[in-house]
Coordinates of N, CA and C in Angstrom, one line a residue:
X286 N 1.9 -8.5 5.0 CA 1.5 -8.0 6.3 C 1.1 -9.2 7.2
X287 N 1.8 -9.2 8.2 CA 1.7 -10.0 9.3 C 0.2 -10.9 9.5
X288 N -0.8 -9.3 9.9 CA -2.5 -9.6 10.1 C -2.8 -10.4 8.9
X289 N -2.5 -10.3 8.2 CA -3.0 -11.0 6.4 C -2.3 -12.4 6.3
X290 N -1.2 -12.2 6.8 CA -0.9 -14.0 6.5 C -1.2 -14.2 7.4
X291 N -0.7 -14.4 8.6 CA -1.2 -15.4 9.7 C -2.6 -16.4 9.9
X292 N -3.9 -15.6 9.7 CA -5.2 -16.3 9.3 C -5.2 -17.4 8.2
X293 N -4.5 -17.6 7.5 CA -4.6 -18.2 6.5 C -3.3 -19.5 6.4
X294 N -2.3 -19.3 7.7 CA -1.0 -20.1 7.9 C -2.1 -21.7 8.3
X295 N -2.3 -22.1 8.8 CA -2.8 -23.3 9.4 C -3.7 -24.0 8.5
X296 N -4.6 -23.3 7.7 CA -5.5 -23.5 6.5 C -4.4 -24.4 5.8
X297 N -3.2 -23.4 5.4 CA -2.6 -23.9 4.1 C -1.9 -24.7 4.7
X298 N -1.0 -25.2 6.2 CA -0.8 -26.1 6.5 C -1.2 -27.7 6.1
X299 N -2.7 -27.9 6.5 CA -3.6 -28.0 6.7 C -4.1 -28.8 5.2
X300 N -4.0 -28.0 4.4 CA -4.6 -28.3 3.0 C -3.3 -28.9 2.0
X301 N -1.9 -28.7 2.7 CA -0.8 -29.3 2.4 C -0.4 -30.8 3.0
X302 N -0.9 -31.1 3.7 CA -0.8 -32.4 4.3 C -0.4 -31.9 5.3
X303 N -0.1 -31.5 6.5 CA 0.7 -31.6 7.3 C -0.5 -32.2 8.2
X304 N -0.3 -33.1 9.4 CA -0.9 -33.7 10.1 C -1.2 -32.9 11.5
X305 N -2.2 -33.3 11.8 CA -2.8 -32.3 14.1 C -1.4 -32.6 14.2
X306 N -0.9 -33.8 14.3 CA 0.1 -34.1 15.5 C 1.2 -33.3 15.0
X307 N 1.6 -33.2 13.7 CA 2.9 -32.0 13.3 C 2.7 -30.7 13.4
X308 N 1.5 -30.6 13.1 CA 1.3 -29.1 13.4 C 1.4 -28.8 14.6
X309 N 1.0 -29.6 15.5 CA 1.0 -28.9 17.0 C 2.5 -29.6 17.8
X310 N 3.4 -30.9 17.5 CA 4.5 -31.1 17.7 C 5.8 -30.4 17.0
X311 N 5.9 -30.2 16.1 CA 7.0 -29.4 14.9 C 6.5 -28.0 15.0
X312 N 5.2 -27.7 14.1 CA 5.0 -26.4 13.7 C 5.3 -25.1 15.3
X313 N 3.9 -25.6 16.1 CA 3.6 -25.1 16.9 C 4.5 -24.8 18.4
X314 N 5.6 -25.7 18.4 CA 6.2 -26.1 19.6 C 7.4 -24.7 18.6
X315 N 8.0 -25.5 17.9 CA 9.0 -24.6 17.4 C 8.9 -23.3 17.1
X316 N 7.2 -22.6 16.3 CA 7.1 -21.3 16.5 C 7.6 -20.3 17.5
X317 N 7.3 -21.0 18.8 CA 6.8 -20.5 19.7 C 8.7 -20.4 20.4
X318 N 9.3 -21.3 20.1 CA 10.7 -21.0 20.2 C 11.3 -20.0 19.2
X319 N 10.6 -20.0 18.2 CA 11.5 -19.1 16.7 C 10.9 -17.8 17.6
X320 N 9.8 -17.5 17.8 CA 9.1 -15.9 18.3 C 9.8 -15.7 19.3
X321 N 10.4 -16.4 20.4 CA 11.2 -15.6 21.7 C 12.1 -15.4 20.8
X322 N 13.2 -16.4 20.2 CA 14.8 -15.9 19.5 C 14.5 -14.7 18.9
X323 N 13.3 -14.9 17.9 CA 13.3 -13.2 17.5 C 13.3 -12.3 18.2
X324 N 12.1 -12.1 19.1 CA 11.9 -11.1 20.1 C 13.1 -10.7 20.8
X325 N 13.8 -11.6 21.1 CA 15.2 -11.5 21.7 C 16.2 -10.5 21.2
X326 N 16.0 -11.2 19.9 CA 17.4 -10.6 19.2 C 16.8 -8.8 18.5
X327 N 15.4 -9.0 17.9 CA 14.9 -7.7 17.6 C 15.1 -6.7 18.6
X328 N 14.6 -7.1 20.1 CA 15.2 -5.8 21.2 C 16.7 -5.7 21.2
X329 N 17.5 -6.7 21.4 CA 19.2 -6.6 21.3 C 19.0 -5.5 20.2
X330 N 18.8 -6.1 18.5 CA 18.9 -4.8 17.9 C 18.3 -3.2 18.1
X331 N 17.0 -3.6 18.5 CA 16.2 -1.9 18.7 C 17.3 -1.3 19.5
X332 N 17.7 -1.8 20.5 CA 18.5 -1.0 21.8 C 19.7 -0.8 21.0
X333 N 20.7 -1.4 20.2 CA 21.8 -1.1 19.8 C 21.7 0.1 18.1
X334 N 20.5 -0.3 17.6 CA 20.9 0.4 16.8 C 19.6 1.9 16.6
X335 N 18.7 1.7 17.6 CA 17.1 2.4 17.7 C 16.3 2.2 17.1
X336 N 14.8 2.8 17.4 CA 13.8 2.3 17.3 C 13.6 2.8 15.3
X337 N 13.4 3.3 14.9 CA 13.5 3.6 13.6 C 14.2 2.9 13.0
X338 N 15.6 2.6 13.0 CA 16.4 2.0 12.3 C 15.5 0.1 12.3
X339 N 15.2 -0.3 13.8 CA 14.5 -1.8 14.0 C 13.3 -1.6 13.1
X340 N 12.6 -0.9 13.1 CA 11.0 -0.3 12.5 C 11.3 -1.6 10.5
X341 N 12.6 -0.2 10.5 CA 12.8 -0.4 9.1 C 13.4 -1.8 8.6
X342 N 14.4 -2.1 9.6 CA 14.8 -3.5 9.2 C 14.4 -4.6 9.9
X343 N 14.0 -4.4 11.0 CA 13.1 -5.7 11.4 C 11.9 -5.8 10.9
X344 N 11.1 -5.0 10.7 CA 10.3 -5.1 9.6 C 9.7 -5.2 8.1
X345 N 10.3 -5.4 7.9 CA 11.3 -5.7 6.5 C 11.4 -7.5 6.5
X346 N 12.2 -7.6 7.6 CA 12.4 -9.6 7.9 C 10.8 -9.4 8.0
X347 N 10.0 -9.2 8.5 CA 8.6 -9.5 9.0 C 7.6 -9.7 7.5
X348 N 8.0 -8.4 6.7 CA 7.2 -8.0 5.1 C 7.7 -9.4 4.2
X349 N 9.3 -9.8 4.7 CA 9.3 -11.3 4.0 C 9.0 -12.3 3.8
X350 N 7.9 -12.7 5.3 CA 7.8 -13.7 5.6 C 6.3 -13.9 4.5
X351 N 6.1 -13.1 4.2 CA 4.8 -13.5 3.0 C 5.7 -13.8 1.9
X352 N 6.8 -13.7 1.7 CA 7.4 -14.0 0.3 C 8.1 -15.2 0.3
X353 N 8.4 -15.6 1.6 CA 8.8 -17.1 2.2 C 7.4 -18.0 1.9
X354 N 6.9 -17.4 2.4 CA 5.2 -18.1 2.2 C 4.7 -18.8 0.9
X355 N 4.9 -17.3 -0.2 CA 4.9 -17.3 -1.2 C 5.5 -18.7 -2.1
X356 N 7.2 -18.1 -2.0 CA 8.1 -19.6 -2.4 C 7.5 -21.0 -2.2
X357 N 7.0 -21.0 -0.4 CA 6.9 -22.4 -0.5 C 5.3 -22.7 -1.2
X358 N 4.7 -22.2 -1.3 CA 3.4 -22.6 -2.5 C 3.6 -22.6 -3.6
X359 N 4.3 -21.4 -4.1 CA 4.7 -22.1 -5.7 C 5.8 -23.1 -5.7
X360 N 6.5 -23.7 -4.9 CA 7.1 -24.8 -5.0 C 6.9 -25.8 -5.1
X361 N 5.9 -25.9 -4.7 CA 5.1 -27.2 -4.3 C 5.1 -27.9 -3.2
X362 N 5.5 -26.9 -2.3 CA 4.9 -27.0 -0.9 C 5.1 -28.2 -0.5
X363 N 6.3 -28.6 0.0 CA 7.1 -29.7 0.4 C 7.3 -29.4 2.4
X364 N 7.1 -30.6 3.2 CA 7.0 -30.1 4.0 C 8.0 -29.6 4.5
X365 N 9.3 -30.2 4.8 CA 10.3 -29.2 4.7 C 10.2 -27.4 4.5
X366 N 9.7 -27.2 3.3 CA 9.8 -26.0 3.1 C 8.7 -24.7 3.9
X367 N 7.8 -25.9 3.9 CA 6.4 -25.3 5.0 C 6.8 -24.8 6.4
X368 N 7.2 -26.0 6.8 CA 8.1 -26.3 8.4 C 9.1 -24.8 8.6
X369 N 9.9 -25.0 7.4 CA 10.9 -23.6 7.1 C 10.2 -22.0 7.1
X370 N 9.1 -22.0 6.4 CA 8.4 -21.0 6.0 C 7.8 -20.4 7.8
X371 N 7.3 -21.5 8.2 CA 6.8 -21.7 9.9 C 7.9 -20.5 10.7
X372 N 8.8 -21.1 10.8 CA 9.7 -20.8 11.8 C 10.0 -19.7 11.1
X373 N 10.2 -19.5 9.8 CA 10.8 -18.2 9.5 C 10.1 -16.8 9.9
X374 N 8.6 -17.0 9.5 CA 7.6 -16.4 9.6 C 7.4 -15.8 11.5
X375 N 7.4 -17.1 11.9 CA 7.7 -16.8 13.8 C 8.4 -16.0 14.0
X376 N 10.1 -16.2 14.0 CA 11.6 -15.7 14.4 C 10.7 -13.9 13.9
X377 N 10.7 -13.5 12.2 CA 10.4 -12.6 11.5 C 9.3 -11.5 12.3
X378 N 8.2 -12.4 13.2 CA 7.3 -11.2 13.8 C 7.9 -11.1 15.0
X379 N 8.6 -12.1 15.6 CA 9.2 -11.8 17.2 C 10.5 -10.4 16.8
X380 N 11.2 -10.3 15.7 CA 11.9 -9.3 15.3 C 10.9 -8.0 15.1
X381 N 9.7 -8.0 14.3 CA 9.1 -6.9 13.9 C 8.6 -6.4 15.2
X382 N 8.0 -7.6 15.8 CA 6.9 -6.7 17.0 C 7.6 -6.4 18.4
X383 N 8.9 -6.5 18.2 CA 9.9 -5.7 19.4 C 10.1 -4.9 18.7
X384 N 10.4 -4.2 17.5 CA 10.6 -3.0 17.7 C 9.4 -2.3 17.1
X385 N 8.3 -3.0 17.1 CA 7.1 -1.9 17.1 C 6.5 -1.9 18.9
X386 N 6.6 -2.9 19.5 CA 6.3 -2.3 21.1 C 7.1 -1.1 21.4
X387 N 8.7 -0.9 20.7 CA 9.5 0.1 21.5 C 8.9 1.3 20.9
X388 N 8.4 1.3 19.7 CA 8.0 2.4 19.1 C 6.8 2.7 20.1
X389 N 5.5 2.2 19.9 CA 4.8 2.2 20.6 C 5.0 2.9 21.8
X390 N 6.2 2.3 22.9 CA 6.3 2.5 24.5 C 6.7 3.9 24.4
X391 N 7.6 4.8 23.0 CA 8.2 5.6 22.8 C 6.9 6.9 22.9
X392 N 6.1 6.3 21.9 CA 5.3 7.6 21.9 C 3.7 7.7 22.7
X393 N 4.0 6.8 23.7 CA 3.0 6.9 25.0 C 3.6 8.3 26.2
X394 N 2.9 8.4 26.6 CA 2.8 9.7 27.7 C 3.5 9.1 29.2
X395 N 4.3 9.4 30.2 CA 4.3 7.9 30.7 C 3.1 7.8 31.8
X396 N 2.6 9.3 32.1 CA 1.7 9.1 33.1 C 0.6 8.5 32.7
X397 N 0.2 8.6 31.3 CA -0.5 7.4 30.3 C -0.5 6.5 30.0
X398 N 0.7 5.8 30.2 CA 0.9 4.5 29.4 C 0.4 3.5 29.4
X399 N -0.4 3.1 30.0 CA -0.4 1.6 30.0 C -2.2 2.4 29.2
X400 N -2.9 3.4 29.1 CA -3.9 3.5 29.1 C -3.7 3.9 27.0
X401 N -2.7 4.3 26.9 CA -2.4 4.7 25.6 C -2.0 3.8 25.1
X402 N -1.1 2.7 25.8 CA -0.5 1.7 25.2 C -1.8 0.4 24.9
X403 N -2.9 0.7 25.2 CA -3.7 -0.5 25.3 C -4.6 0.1 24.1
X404 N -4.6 1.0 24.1 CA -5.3 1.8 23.3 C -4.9 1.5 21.5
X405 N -3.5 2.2 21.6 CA -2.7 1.4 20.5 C -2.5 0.0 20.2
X406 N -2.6 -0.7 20.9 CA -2.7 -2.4 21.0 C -4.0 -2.9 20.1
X407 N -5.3 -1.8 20.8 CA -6.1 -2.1 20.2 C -6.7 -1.5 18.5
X408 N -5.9 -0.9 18.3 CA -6.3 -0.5 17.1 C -5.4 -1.4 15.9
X409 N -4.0 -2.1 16.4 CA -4.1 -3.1 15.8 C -4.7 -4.2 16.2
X410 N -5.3 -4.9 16.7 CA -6.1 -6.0 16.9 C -7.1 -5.7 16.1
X411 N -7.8 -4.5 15.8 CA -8.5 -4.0 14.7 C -8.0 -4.6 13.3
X412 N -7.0 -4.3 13.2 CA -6.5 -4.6 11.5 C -6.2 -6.0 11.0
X413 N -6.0 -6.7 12.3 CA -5.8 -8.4 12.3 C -7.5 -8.8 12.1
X414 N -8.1 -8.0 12.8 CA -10.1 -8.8 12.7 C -10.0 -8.1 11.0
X415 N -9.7 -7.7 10.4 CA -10.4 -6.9 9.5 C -9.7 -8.3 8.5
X416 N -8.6 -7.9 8.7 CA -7.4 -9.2 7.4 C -7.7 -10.3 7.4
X417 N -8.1 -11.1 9.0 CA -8.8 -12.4 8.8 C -9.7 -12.3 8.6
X418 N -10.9 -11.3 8.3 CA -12.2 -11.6 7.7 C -12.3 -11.7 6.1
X419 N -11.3 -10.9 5.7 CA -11.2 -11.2 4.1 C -10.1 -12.4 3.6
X420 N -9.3 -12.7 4.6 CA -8.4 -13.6 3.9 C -9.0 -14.8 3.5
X421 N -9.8 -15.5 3.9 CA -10.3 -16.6 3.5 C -10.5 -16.5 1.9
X422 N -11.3 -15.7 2.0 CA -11.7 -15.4 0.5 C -10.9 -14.9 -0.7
X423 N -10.2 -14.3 0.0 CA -9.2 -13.5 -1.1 C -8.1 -14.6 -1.3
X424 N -7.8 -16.1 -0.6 CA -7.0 -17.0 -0.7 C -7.8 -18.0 -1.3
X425 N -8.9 -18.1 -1.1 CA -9.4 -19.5 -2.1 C -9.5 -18.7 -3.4
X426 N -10.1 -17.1 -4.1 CA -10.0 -16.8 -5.1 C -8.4 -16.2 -6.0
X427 N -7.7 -15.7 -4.9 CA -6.5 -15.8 -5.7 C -5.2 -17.3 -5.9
X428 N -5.9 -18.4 -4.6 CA -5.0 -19.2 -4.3 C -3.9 -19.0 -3.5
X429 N -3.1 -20.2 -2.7 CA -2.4 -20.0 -1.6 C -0.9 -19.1 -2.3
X430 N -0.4 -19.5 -3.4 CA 0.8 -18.7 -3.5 C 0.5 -17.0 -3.8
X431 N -0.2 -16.6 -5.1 CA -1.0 -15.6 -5.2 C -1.6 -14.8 -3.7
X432 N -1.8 -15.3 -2.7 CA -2.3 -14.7 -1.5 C -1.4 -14.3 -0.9
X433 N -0.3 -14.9 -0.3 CA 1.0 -14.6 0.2 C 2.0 -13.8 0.0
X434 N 2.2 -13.8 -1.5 CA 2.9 -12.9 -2.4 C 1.9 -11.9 -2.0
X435 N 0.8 -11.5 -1.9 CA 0.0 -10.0 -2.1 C 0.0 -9.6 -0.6
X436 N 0.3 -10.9 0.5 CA 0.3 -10.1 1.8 C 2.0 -9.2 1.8
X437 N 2.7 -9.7 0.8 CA 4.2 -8.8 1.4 C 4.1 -7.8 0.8
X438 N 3.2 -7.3 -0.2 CA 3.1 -6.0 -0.9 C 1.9 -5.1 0.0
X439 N 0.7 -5.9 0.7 CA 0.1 -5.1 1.9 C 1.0 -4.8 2.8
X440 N 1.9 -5.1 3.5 CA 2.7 -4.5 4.7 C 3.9 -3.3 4.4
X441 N 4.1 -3.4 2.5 CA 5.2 -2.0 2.2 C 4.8 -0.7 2.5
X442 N 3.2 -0.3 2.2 CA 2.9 1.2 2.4 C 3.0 1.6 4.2
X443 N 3.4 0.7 5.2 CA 3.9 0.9 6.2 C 5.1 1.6 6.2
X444 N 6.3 1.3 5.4 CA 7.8 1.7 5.4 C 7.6 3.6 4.9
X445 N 6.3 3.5 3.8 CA 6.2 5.3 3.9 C 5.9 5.7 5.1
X446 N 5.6 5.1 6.3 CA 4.6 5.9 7.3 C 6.1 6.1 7.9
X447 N 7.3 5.6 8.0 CA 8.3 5.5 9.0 C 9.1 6.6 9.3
X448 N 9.5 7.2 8.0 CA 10.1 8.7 8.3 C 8.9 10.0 8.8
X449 N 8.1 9.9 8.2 CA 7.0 10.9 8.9 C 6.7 10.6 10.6
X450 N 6.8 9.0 11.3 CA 6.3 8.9 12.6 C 8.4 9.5 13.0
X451 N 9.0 9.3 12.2 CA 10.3 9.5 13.0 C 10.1 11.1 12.8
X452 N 9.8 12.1 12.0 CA 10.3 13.4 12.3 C 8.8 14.1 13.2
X453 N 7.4 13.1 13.6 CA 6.9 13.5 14.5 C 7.5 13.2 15.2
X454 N 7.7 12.3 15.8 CA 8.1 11.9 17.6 C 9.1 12.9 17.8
X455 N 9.9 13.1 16.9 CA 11.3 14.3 17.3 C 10.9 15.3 17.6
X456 N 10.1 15.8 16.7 CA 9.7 17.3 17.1 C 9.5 17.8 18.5

């Protein structure tokens, strides 16, 4: 899960050698390029193939990026593979979180929306405060590979919710 790894990306950075100036010239410059390409390409897909179908497979690339994560700590965390893990992890939520805005935009009211849509906004911003309040801990006791690995198995009981929100919204 996205909320679960992210708090704990820069730590492990951080505690891997990577230097302020790489993190904020490599890591941070290039995220920030990988999250539009995703976002890009995640709407191209939502729009061509719909929002359920993106749900499931763009989030999916998203559920990976903790297992990318994963790899590069038990590898021994080479920066290369860090750097790699970075961008992967970026590209992976700019895919997931376009087609969870379209879900989102889908099941707002529209004479509501921006009041439902902030509403829903905020209930995950909820689940991100909750993940970074435990991840600290749950990463120095289980360790950086062990944490990572357990955020891609937090984000699966999502993929049950997907056909139940698809045959509500239809109804």
């Amino acid at each position: 899960d996205i909320a679960a790894l992210e708090p704990m990306m820069r730590p492990y950075w951080v505690d891997h050698g990577l230097s302020l100036e790489e993190i904020g010239a490599v890591i941070t410059s290039g995220r920030l390029i990988a999250t539009i390409a995703g976002a890009a390409a995640g709407g191209l897909f939502t729009t061509r193939y719909g929002i359920f179908t993106g749900l499931w497979v763009l989030g999916m690339f998203q559920a990976f990026s903790g297992l990318v994560y994963w790899g590069a700590a038990a590898s021994g965390s080479t920066k290369p593979f860090i750097i790699g893990a970075a961008y992967f992890e970026s590209f992976a939520a700019g895919l997931g979180t376009s087609a969870y805005l379209a879900f989102l935009m889908s099941v707002c009211e529209k004479r509501f929306a921006a009041t439902q849509f902030a509403v829903l906004s905020a209930l995950l911003a909820i689940t991100r405060w909750v993940a970074g309040d435990l991840s600290g801990e749950l990463a120095e006791r289980l360790g950086y590979a062990n944490y990572f690995l357990l955020t891609f198995f937090m984000g699966l009981p999502a993929f049950a919710l997907i056909p139940r929100l698809s045959r509500l919204t239809r109804s």
